[in-house]
Coordinates of C-alpha atoms in Angstrom, one line a residue:
X1 CA 0.0 0.0 0.0
X2 CA 2.9 2.4 0.7
X3 CA 3.6 2.4 -3.1
X4 CA 0.1 3.5 -4.2
X5 CA -0.6 7.2 -4.9
X6 CA -4.2 8.4 -5.8
X7 CA -4.3 12.0 -7.2
X8 CA -6.6 14.1 -9.4
X9 CA -6.0 17.1 -11.7
X10 CA -8.0 20.2 -10.9
X11 CA -8.0 23.5 -12.9
X12 CA -10.2 26.1 -14.5
X13 CA -11.6 25.3 -18.0
X14 CA -9.0 25.3 -20.8
X15 CA -5.9 25.4 -18.6
X16 CA -4.5 22.3 -20.2
X17 CA -5.4 19.5 -17.7
X18 CA -6.1 16.8 -20.4
X19 CA -3.1 17.6 -22.4
X20 CA -0.8 17.4 -19.4
X21 CA -2.5 14.1 -18.5
X22 CA -1.5 12.8 -22.0
X23 CA 2.1 13.6 -21.3
X24 CA 2.0 11.8 -17.9
X25 CA 0.5 8.7 -19.6
X26 CA 3.2 8.9 -22.4
X27 CA 6.1 9.3 -19.9
X28 CA 4.9 6.2 -17.9
X29 CA 4.3 4.2 -21.0
X30 CA 0.7 3.6 -20.0
X31 CA -0.6 4.2 -23.5
X32 CA 1.2 2.5 -26.4
X33 CA 2.5 5.0 -29.1
X34 CA 0.0 3.6 -31.7
X35 CA -3.0 4.3 -29.3
X36 CA -1.8 7.8 -28.4
X37 CA -4.0 10.7 -29.6
X38 CA -4.6 14.2 -28.2
X39 CA -6.8 14.2 -25.1
X40 CA -6.7 10.4 -24.9
X41 CA -8.8 10.3 -21.8
X42 CA -11.6 12.4 -23.3
X43 CA -13.3 9.4 -25.0
X44 CA -16.7 10.9 -25.7
X45 CA -17.3 12.5 -29.2
X46 CA -18.8 15.5 -27.6
X47 CA -15.7 16.1 -25.5
X48 CA -13.5 16.0 -28.5
X49 CA -15.7 18.3 -30.6
X50 CA -16.0 21.0 -27.9
X51 CA -12.5 20.6 -26.5
X52 CA -13.9 20.3 -22.9
X53 CA -13.8 17.5 -20.4
X54 CA -17.4 16.5 -19.3
X55 CA -16.7 13.3 -17.4
X56 CA -14.0 12.5 -14.8
X57 CA -11.7 9.8 -16.2
X58 CA -9.7 7.4 -14.0
X59 CA -6.6 5.6 -15.2
X60 CA -3.7 3.6 -13.5
X61 CA -0.1 4.3 -14.3
X62 CA 3.0 2.3 -13.3
X63 CA 6.1 4.4 -12.4
X64 CA 9.6 3.5 -11.3
X65 CA 11.6 6.0 -9.1
X66 CA 15.0 5.0 -7.7
X67 CA 14.4 1.4 -8.5
X68 CA 11.1 1.2 -6.7
X69 CA 7.8 0.5 -8.4
X70 CA 4.8 2.8 -7.7
X71 CA 1.2 2.6 -8.8
X72 CA -0.3 6.0 -9.6
X73 CA -4.1 6.3 -10.0
X74 CA -4.9 9.5 -11.9
X75 CA -8.3 11.1 -12.2
X76 CA -8.7 13.8 -14.8
X77 CA -11.6 16.2 -13.9
X78 CA -13.7 18.7 -15.8
X79 CA -13.0 22.4 -15.4
X80 CA -16.4 24.0 -16.2
X81 CA -18.5 25.2 -13.2
X82 CA -21.5 23.1 -14.5
X83 CA -19.5 19.9 -13.9
X84 CA -18.2 20.7 -10.4
X85 CA -20.1 17.7 -8.9
X86 CA -17.8 15.4 -11.0
X87 CA -14.8 17.2 -9.4
X88 CA -16.2 16.8 -5.9
X89 CA -16.6 13.0 -6.4
X90 CA -13.1 12.6 -7.9
X91 CA -11.6 14.5 -5.0
X92 CA -13.2 12.1 -2.5
X93 CA -11.3 9.2 -4.1
X94 CA -7.9 10.9 -3.9
X95 CA -5.2 11.9 -1.4
X96 CA -3.5 14.5 -3.5
X97 CA -4.3 17.0 -6.3
X98 CA -2.3 18.7 -9.1
X99 CA -3.5 22.3 -9.2
X100 CA -2.8 23.5 -12.7
X101 CA -2.8 27.2 -13.6
X102 CA -2.3 28.6 -17.1
X103 CA 0.8 30.7 -17.3
X104 CA -0.8 33.3 -19.6
X105 CA -4.2 33.5 -17.8
X106 CA -3.3 33.1 -14.2
X107 CA -5.7 32.1 -11.4
X108 CA -9.3 32.0 -12.4
X109 CA -12.6 31.6 -10.5
X110 CA -13.0 27.9 -11.0
X111 CA -9.4 27.3 -10.0
X112 CA -10.2 28.8 -6.6
X113 CA -13.5 27.0 -6.0
X114 CA -12.0 23.6 -7.0
X115 CA -9.0 24.3 -4.8
X116 CA -11.2 25.0 -1.8
X117 CA -13.0 21.7 -2.4
X118 CA -9.7 19.9 -2.4
X119 CA -8.5 21.7 0.8
X120 CA -11.8 20.8 2.6
X121 CA -11.0 17.1 1.8
X122 CA -7.4 17.5 3.2
X123 CA -5.7 16.8 -0.1
X124 CA -2.0 17.5 -0.6
X125 CA -1.8 20.2 -3.3
X126 CA 0.9 20.3 -5.9
X127 CA 0.9 23.6 -7.8
X128 CA 1.9 23.4 -11.4
X129 CA 2.1 26.3 -13.9
X130 CA 1.2 25.0 -17.4
X131 CA 1.8 26.4 -20.9
X132 CA 5.1 28.2 -19.9
X133 CA 6.3 27.7 -23.5
X134 CA 3.7 30.3 -24.8
X135 CA 5.0 33.7 -25.8
X136 CA 2.3 35.4 -23.7
X137 CA 3.3 33.4 -20.5
X138 CA 3.9 35.3 -17.3
X139 CA 5.2 32.6 -15.0
X140 CA 6.6 35.0 -12.3
X141 CA 3.3 36.9 -11.9
X142 CA 1.3 33.6 -11.9
X143 CA 3.7 32.2 -9.2
X144 CA 3.0 35.3 -7.0
X145 CA -0.8 34.7 -7.5
X146 CA -0.4 31.0 -6.5
X147 CA 1.7 31.9 -3.4
X148 CA -1.0 34.4 -2.4
X149 CA -3.6 31.7 -2.9
X150 CA -2.2 28.7 -1.0
X151 CA 0.8 30.2 0.8
X152 CA 3.3 27.7 -0.5
X153 CA 7.1 28.2 -1.1
X154 CA 8.2 29.4 -4.6
X155 CA 10.4 26.2 -4.8
X156 CA 7.3 24.0 -4.6
X157 CA 5.7 25.3 -7.8
X158 CA 6.6 23.2 -10.9
X159 CA 6.8 24.9 -14.3
X160 CA 5.5 22.6 -17.1
X161 CA 4.2 22.5 -20.6
X162 CA 1.6 19.9 -21.7
X163 CA 2.5 20.5 -25.3
X164 CA 6.3 20.0 -25.1
X165 CA 6.4 17.7 -22.1
X166 CA 8.5 20.1 -20.0
X167 CA 8.4 19.4 -16.3
X168 CA 6.6 16.0 -16.5
X169 CA 9.4 14.1 -14.7
X170 CA 9.4 16.7 -11.9
X171 CA 5.6 16.3 -11.6
X172 CA 5.7 12.5 -11.3
X173 CA 8.5 12.7 -8.8
X174 CA 6.6 15.3 -6.7
X175 CA 3.5 13.0 -6.7
X176 CA 5.5 10.2 -5.3
X177 CA 7.3 12.3 -2.7
X178 CA 4.6 14.7 -1.6
X179 CA 1.2 12.9 -2.0
X180 CA 0.7 10.6 1.1
X181 CA 0.0 6.9 0.5
X182 CA -3.7 5.9 1.2
X183 CA -4.5 5.0 4.8
X184 CA -6.5 1.8 5.4
X185 CA -6.2 -1.8 6.5
X186 CA -6.4 -4.7 4.0
X187 CA -7.3 -7.1 6.9
X188 CA -10.4 -5.3 8.2
X189 CA -13.9 -5.9 6.7
X190 CA -14.3 -4.5 3.1
X191 CA -15.3 -0.9 2.7
X192 CA -15.3 0.5 -0.9
X193 CA -16.7 3.9 -2.0
X194 CA -18.5 4.0 -5.4
X195 CA -17.5 7.2 -7.2
X196 CA -18.8 6.6 -10.7
X197 CA -20.5 4.0 -12.8
X198 CA -21.2 3.4 -16.5
X199 CA -23.7 1.3 -18.4
X200 CA -22.5 -1.4 -20.8
X201 CA -25.2 -3.0 -23.0
X202 CA -23.4 -6.4 -23.0
X203 CA -22.1 -6.7 -19.4
X204 CA -24.6 -4.6 -17.4
X205 CA -23.5 -1.8 -15.0
X206 CA -19.8 -1.3 -14.3
X207 CA -19.2 0.5 -11.0
X208 CA -15.9 2.3 -10.2
X209 CA -14.8 2.4 -6.6
X210 CA -12.0 3.2 -4.2
X211 CA -11.2 0.6 -1.6
X212 CA -10.8 2.3 1.8
X213 CA -10.4 -0.8 4.0
X214 CA -10.3 -4.6 3.3
X215 CA -9.7 -6.7 0.2
X216 CA -12.0 -7.8 -2.6
X217 CA -11.4 -11.0 -4.7
X218 CA -13.1 -12.3 -7.9
X219 CA -16.3 -14.2 -7.2
X220 CA -16.7 -12.7 -3.7
X221 CA -20.3 -12.3 -2.5
X222 CA -20.7 -8.6 -1.9
X223 CA -23.5 -6.3 -0.8
X224 CA -24.3 -2.6 -1.7
X225 CA -25.1 -1.0 1.6
X226 CA -27.7 1.6 0.8
X227 CA -29.8 -0.5 -1.6
X228 CA -29.2 -3.7 0.4
X229 CA -28.8 -5.8 -2.8
X230 CA -26.3 -8.7 -2.9
X231 CA -24.2 -9.8 -5.9
X232 CA -21.3 -12.1 -7.0
X233 CA -18.3 -10.1 -8.1
X234 CA -18.0 -11.8 -11.6
X235 CA -15.0 -9.6 -12.5
X236 CA -12.9 -7.0 -10.7
X237 CA -9.9 -5.1 -11.9
X238 CA -8.1 -1.8 -12.4
X239 CA -8.7 1.0 -14.9
X240 CA -6.0 1.1 -17.6
X241 CA -7.0 2.6 -21.0
X242 CA -9.3 -0.4 -21.1
X243 CA -10.5 -2.5 -18.2
X244 CA -7.7 -4.7 -16.8
X245 CA -9.0 -7.7 -14.8
X246 CA -7.2 -8.7 -11.5
X247 CA -7.7 -11.6 -9.1
X248 CA -7.7 -9.4 -6.0
X249 CA -7.5 -5.7 -5.0
X250 CA -6.8 -4.4 -1.5
X251 CA -7.1 -1.1 0.4
X252 CA -5.9 2.0 -1.3
X253 CA -6.6 0.8 -4.8
X254 CA -9.1 2.3 -7.4
X255 CA -10.8 -0.3 -9.5
X256 CA -14.1 -1.5 -11.1
X257 CA -16.6 -4.3 -10.5
X258 CA -18.9 -6.1 -12.9
X259 CA -21.6 -8.2 -11.4
X260 CA -24.3 -8.5 -14.1
X261 CA -26.5 -5.7 -12.6
X262 CA -29.1 -4.8 -15.2
X263 CA -31.3 -2.2 -13.5
X264 CA -29.7 1.2 -13.0
X265 CA -31.6 2.0 -9.8
X266 CA -29.5 -0.6 -8.0
X267 CA -26.2 1.4 -8.2
X268 CA -25.9 4.7 -6.5
X269 CA -22.9 7.0 -6.6
X270 CA -21.6 7.5 -3.0
X271 CA -22.7 4.0 -1.9
X272 CA -20.5 1.5 0.0
X273 CA -19.6 -2.0 -1.2
X274 CA -18.9 -4.6 1.6
X275 CA -18.9 -8.4 2.0
X276 CA -22.1 -10.3 2.8
X277 CA -20.5 -12.7 5.3
X278 CA -18.2 -10.1 7.0
X279 CA -19.9 -6.7 6.6
X280 CA -18.4 -3.4 7.7
X281 CA -20.1 -1.8 10.8
X282 CA -20.8 1.5 9.0
X283 CA -20.9 2.8 5.5
X284 CA -18.5 5.5 4.2
X285 CA -19.6 9.1 4.3
X286 CA -20.7 9.6 0.7
X287 CA -21.0 12.9 -1.2
X288 CA -23.3 15.7 -0.4
X289 CA -26.6 15.5 -2.2
X290 CA -26.5 17.3 -5.6
X291 CA -28.6 20.5 -5.8
X292 CA -29.9 21.2 -9.3
X293 CA -29.8 24.9 -10.2
X294 CA -31.8 24.9 -13.4
X295 CA -35.0 23.0 -14.2
X296 CA -36.5 22.2 -17.6
X297 CA -39.1 19.8 -19.0
X298 CA -37.8 17.2 -21.4
X299 CA -40.5 15.6 -23.6
X300 CA -40.3 12.9 -26.3
X301 CA -41.5 14.2 -29.7
X302 CA -43.4 10.9 -30.2
X303 CA -45.7 10.2 -27.2
X304 CA -45.1 6.4 -27.4
X305 CA -41.3 7.0 -26.7
X306 CA -42.1 8.0 -23.1
X307 CA -40.8 4.7 -21.5
X308 CA -37.7 4.7 -23.8
X309 CA -36.9 8.2 -22.6
X310 CA -37.2 7.1 -19.0
X311 CA -34.7 4.2 -19.5
X312 CA -32.4 6.5 -21.4
X313 CA -32.4 9.1 -18.6
X314 CA -31.8 6.3 -16.0
X315 CA -28.7 5.1 -17.9
X316 CA -27.5 8.6 -18.3
X317 CA -27.9 9.2 -14.6
X318 CA -25.6 6.3 -13.9
X319 CA -22.8 8.1 -15.8
X320 CA -23.8 11.6 -14.6
X321 CA -25.1 11.5 -11.0
X322 CA -25.8 15.3 -11.0
X323 CA -28.8 14.8 -13.3
X324 CA -32.1 14.5 -11.5
X325 CA -35.6 13.8 -13.0
X326 CA -39.2 13.2 -12.1
X327 CA -42.3 12.5 -14.4
X328 CA -44.6 15.4 -15.3
X329 CA -47.2 16.1 -17.9
X330 CA -48.1 19.2 -20.0
X331 CA -51.2 20.0 -21.9
X332 CA -49.3 21.0 -25.0
X333 CA -46.5 18.3 -25.0
X334 CA -48.1 15.2 -23.3
X335 CA -46.0 13.1 -20.8
X336 CA -42.4 13.9 -20.1
X337 CA -39.9 14.5 -17.3
X338 CA -39.0 17.5 -15.1
X339 CA -35.2 17.4 -15.1
X340 CA -32.8 19.2 -12.8
X341 CA -29.4 20.4 -14.2
X342 CA -26.4 22.1 -12.7
X343 CA -26.4 24.8 -15.4
X344 CA -27.2 25.6 -19.0
X345 CA -24.1 23.9 -20.5
X346 CA -25.0 20.8 -18.5
X347 CA -28.5 20.9 -19.9
X348 CA -27.2 21.3 -23.5
X349 CA -24.8 18.3 -23.0
X350 CA -27.5 16.1 -21.6
X351 CA -29.8 16.9 -24.6
X352 CA -26.9 16.1 -27.0
X353 CA -26.1 12.9 -25.3
X354 CA -29.8 11.8 -25.3
X355 CA -29.7 12.2 -29.1
X356 CA -26.3 10.6 -29.8
X357 CA -26.1 7.8 -27.3
X358 CA -29.8 6.8 -27.1
X359 CA -31.3 8.1 -30.4
X360 CA -33.9 10.1 -28.5
X361 CA -35.5 13.1 -30.1
X362 CA -36.7 15.4 -27.3
X363 CA -38.3 18.9 -26.9
X364 CA -36.9 20.9 -24.0
X365 CA -39.0 23.7 -22.4
X366 CA -37.8 27.1 -21.1
X367 CA -35.4 26.5 -18.2
X368 CA -36.3 28.0 -14.8
X369 CA -35.4 27.6 -11.1
X370 CA -37.3 26.5 -8.1
X371 CA -39.3 29.1 -6.1
X372 CA -40.8 28.9 -2.6
X373 CA -44.4 30.0 -2.6
X374 CA -46.1 30.9 0.7
X375 CA -49.9 30.9 0.8
X376 CA -52.2 33.0 3.1
X377 CA -52.2 30.2 5.7
X378 CA -48.3 30.3 5.9
X379 CA -47.8 26.9 4.2
X380 CA -44.7 26.7 1.9
X381 CA -44.6 24.8 -1.4
X382 CA -41.7 24.5 -3.8
X383 CA -42.7 25.3 -7.3
X384 CA -40.4 24.2 -10.2
X385 CA -42.8 24.9 -13.0
X386 CA -44.9 28.1 -13.7
X387 CA -47.9 25.9 -14.4
X388 CA -47.7 24.6 -10.8
X389 CA -48.2 28.1 -9.4
X390 CA -51.4 28.5 -7.2
X391 CA -54.0 31.1 -7.9
X392 CA -52.5 34.6 -7.4
X393 CA -55.3 35.5 -4.9
X394 CA -54.0 32.7 -2.6
X395 CA -50.4 33.7 -2.7
X396 CA -48.9 35.6 0.3
X397 CA -45.4 35.9 -1.1
X398 CA -42.9 34.2 -3.4
X399 CA -39.2 33.7 -2.5
X400 CA -36.6 33.1 -5.1
X401 CA -33.1 31.6 -4.8
X402 CA -30.1 34.0 -4.7
X403 CA -26.6 33.0 -5.5
X404 CA -23.3 34.4 -4.2
X405 CA -21.2 34.9 -7.4
X406 CA -17.5 35.5 -7.6
X407 CA -16.3 37.1 -10.9
X408 CA -12.6 37.5 -11.5
X409 CA -11.6 39.8 -14.3
X410 CA -9.0 42.5 -15.4
X411 CA -9.8 46.0 -14.3
X412 CA -10.6 47.2 -17.9
X413 CA -13.9 45.3 -17.9
X414 CA -15.3 46.3 -14.4
X415 CA -17.7 48.9 -15.8
X416 CA -19.6 46.7 -18.3
X417 CA -19.6 43.7 -15.9
X418 CA -21.1 45.8 -13.1
X419 CA -23.7 47.2 -15.6
X420 CA -24.6 43.6 -16.6
X421 CA -24.9 42.4 -13.0
X422 CA -26.9 45.4 -11.7
X423 CA -29.2 45.0 -14.8
X424 CA -29.8 41.5 -13.6
X425 CA -31.0 42.8 -10.2
X426 CA -27.6 42.0 -8.6
X427 CA -26.1 43.6 -5.4
X428 CA -22.4 44.3 -5.2
X429 CA -21.1 42.8 -2.0
X430 CA -17.4 43.6 -2.3
X431 CA -14.5 44.0 -4.7
X432 CA -10.9 42.9 -4.0
X433 CA -7.8 43.5 -6.0
X434 CA -6.0 40.1 -6.2
X435 CA -2.8 41.1 -7.9
X436 CA -1.7 43.6 -10.5
X437 CA -4.8 44.7 -12.3
X438 CA -6.9 41.6 -11.6
X439 CA -10.0 42.1 -9.5
X440 CA -12.5 39.8 -7.8
X441 CA -16.1 41.1 -7.7
X442 CA -18.6 39.4 -5.4
X443 CA -22.3 39.8 -6.2
X444 CA -25.6 38.5 -4.8
X445 CA -27.7 37.7 -7.9
X446 CA -31.1 36.1 -8.3
X447 CA -30.5 32.6 -9.9
X448 CA -33.5 33.0 -12.2
X449 CA -31.9 36.0 -13.9
X450 CA -28.6 34.1 -14.7
X451 CA -29.9 30.8 -15.9
X452 CA -30.7 31.9 -19.5
X453 CA -27.9 34.0 -21.0
X454 CA -25.8 35.5 -18.2
X455 CA -22.7 33.4 -18.7
X456 CA -22.6 34.0 -22.5
X457 CA -23.0 37.8 -22.1
X458 CA -20.3 37.9 -19.4
X459 CA -17.9 36.1 -21.7
X460 CA -18.6 38.4 -24.7
X461 CA -18.4 41.7 -22.8
X462 CA -15.1 40.7 -21.1
X463 CA -13.7 39.2 -24.4
X464 CA -13.4 35.8 -22.6
X465 CA -11.3 37.2 -19.7
X466 CA -13.9 37.0 -16.9
X467 CA -14.3 33.8 -15.0
X468 CA -17.4 33.0 -13.0
X469 CA -18.2 30.8 -10.1
X470 CA -21.2 30.6 -7.8
X471 CA -23.0 28.8 -5.0
X472 CA -26.6 29.0 -3.6
X473 CA -26.7 31.6 -0.9
X474 CA -30.3 32.0 0.3
X475 CA -33.9 32.7 -0.6
X476 CA -35.4 36.2 -0.7
X477 CA -38.8 37.6 -1.2
X478 CA -39.4 39.0 -4.8
X479 CA -42.3 40.5 -6.8
X480 CA -42.6 37.7 -9.4
X481 CA -45.4 37.2 -11.9
X482 CA -46.4 34.4 -14.2
X483 CA -46.0 35.4 -17.9
X484 CA -48.2 33.3 -20.2
X485 CA -47.9 33.1 -24.0
X486 CA -51.2 32.7 -25.8
X487 CA -51.6 31.4 -29.4
X488 CA -55.1 32.3 -30.7
X489 CA -56.2 32.7 -27.1
X490 CA -54.8 29.3 -25.9
X491 CA -52.0 29.2 -23.4
X492 CA -48.8 27.3 -24.4
X493 CA -47.7 26.1 -20.9
X494 CA -44.3 25.0 -22.2
X495 CA -43.5 28.7 -23.0
X496 CA -44.8 30.2 -19.7
X497 CA -42.2 31.6 -17.3
X498 CA -42.0 33.2 -13.9
X499 CA -40.4 36.6 -14.2
X500 CA -39.8 39.8 -12.2
X501 CA -42.5 42.5 -12.5
X502 CA -40.0 45.0 -13.9
X503 CA -38.9 42.7 -16.7
X504 CA -42.3 41.2 -17.6
X505 CA -43.3 43.7 -20.3
X506 CA -40.0 43.8 -22.2
X507 CA -39.6 40.1 -21.9
X508 CA -43.2 39.5 -23.1
X509 CA -42.7 41.8 -26.1
X510 CA -39.4 40.3 -27.1
X511 CA -40.9 36.8 -26.9
X512 CA -43.9 37.7 -29.1
X513 CA -41.6 39.2 -31.7
X514 CA -39.3 36.2 -31.7
X515 CA -42.3 33.7 -32.0
X516 CA -43.6 35.8 -34.9
X517 CA -40.4 35.0 -36.9
X518 CA -40.3 31.3 -36.0
X519 CA -43.9 30.1 -36.3
X520 CA -44.7 29.3 -39.9
X521 CA -47.7 31.1 -41.6
X522 CA -51.0 29.2 -41.7
X523 CA -54.2 29.5 -43.7
X524 CA -55.6 31.8 -41.0
X525 CA -54.3 34.7 -38.8
X526 CA -52.5 33.7 -35.7
X527 CA -52.5 36.1 -32.7
X528 CA -49.5 35.8 -30.4
X529 CA -50.1 37.4 -27.0
X530 CA -48.2 37.8 -23.8
X531 CA -50.4 38.0 -20.7
X532 CA -50.1 38.4 -17.0
X533 CA -53.3 36.9 -15.6
X534 CA -56.1 38.4 -17.7
X535 CA -54.1 41.4 -18.7
X536 CA -52.5 41.3 -22.2
X537 CA -49.2 43.1 -22.2
X538 CA -47.9 42.5 -25.8
X539 CA -49.3 41.2 -29.1
X540 CA -48.1 40.3 -32.6
X541 CA -50.1 38.9 -35.5
X542 CA -48.9 36.4 -38.1
X543 CA -50.9 37.2 -41.2
X544 CA -52.6 34.4 -43.1
X545 CA -51.4 32.9 -46.3
X546 CA -54.0 34.1 -48.9
X547 CA -54.8 33.1 -52.3
X548 CA -55.5 36.1 -54.7
X549 CA -59.2 35.4 -55.2
X550 CA -59.8 38.7 -57.1
X551 CA -57.4 37.8 -59.9
X552 CA -60.1 36.7 -62.3
X553 CA -62.1 40.0 -62.0
X554 CA -61.2 42.5 -64.6
X555 CA -63.4 45.5 -64.9
X556 CA -67.1 45.4 -63.8
X557 CA -68.5 46.5 -60.5
X558 CA -66.4 46.6 -57.3
X559 CA -69.2 44.6 -55.5
X560 CA -68.0 41.5 -57.4
X561 CA -64.5 41.8 -55.8
X562 CA -66.0 42.6 -52.4
X563 CA -68.3 39.5 -52.6
X564 CA -65.3 37.2 -53.3
X565 CA -63.2 38.8 -50.5
X566 CA -66.1 38.4 -48.0
X567 CA -66.5 34.7 -49.0
X568 CA -62.7 34.2 -48.4
X569 CA -62.9 36.0 -45.1
X570 CA -65.7 33.7 -43.9
X571 CA -63.7 30.6 -44.9
X572 CA -60.6 31.9 -42.9
X573 CA -62.8 32.5 -39.9
X574 CA -64.2 28.9 -40.0
X575 CA -60.6 27.6 -40.4
X576 CA -59.4 29.6 -37.4
X577 CA -62.0 27.9 -35.2
X578 CA -60.7 24.4 -36.0
X579 CA -57.1 25.2 -36.9
X580 CA -54.3 24.3 -34.4
X581 CA -50.9 26.0 -34.3
X582 CA -47.9 23.7 -34.0
X583 CA -45.0 25.4 -32.2
X584 CA -41.7 24.2 -33.8
X585 CA -38.8 23.0 -31.5
X586 CA -36.7 26.0 -32.7
X587 CA -39.2 28.3 -30.9
X588 CA -38.6 26.7 -27.5
X589 CA -34.8 27.0 -27.9
X590 CA -35.0 30.6 -29.3
X591 CA -36.4 31.8 -26.0
X592 CA -33.0 31.0 -24.5
X593 CA -31.2 33.2 -26.9
X594 CA -33.5 36.1 -27.0
X595 CA -30.7 38.6 -27.6

């Protein structure tokens, strides 16, 4: 056990984690030259296309230092704030972390929040400055920032480059020397923490775990503590680039188990595995429950696909434990699911994965957050969906979630960023100069205002230099109203939203204008209206497609033309009574990108 090291790589998005991981795998000959490709651990098509890590990836490396063999278990983690739950689970399976900072960009918001997560779990931090080969690199300045941040010695910071491989031997040596070996006793009853799982159509569910105490062998009879289910361990092993079977694994190791589990409800991330005949006395402390930030309805385009969508979401949840869902129904869209996501990027990725991995065509409604509604009797109900809002006459007050946001940027962009945040009903809490001309702004913002387009706007006004991180702070009373969109007098509940009184009129107007562009013309006039209760606040009309019925009249009395036009008008009126307007999927998505 003294020769095992478990460590993860944490950093802000795009600071070169996956590229540096490639160099570590090359240096330790874990991946053969013929299998080597850029970002070898990012094995999902989506990750390669977007150049981001979405899933944590575990892999085992063998390393020799001074004639002694070491086993290094590396977990590469995502850097985007929407996938921070992946990072928290990876950190729980490690004793050390490489903190990677880009030499040209310096410390960013996500670097800080991931670092705090690692420090809370008592991990040994190894600071690394990456991309020092760039012309725009400022290693001295960045070293000062890191020293301010974690209070280490300058000599402890390693300068590296994921591209050229500079500093890789020093990093591996530092991992062996600085990261403590896992604690635990191979002789005590088995305790293993499940930190991830994946569905394989041929072999069932494969669970990844870290053994804290005890030893597991092939064909052992094991039990999953929280579900109480018992299985035979058909195959156990370690995670190389592919699965590598082993006869036994003892405390301190990271590995996988295949036991022919077919139903996804039986495996929970954060659960403990133990032996049936010699169980451990208590389960390991798992992870904190994930709190979804953004809610949206996901509906199958074909109603009969409802059960397929359920099983697809269950399989996705195995691989992404931060996804939550529960069934709901809508008058316009039929049966579907109310899904909770950690942010808009997370929502987009889940939608893409449903399409690619499970061939599911889905419609997603406007995202919103959960509100607390208090009625006159003082009873509180949580409302995730505007259609679940009680009658306005019964509501005493509505409270909405506020976040504490930290934005790190250079001083040049303070003005536009403050304007953006104050325009979103934000309150400036404090501003601190970190180093040089970099500044950290702390705001309290309503979560409902930032779920749609805040992050994109922040990136564009700061030319990509501002980094953003947040956590739920509290609930505050707000004047919110339900904004309904009516098509020919019928409410489309998938487009209704809860919004602040001050924004309702402008939002309603913009929504009507956007829908006018997106809904195709019919044989009759379509009235698009935005309403608060019974009061109409905005209206647009899509004109009917009309045949030129007067083309055959040349000369003669005007009454002939009028007669034909009246006849056409009556026909259009009849059509309007029976006509239904189909809202295209583009319209649901366009609401997210109103600007």
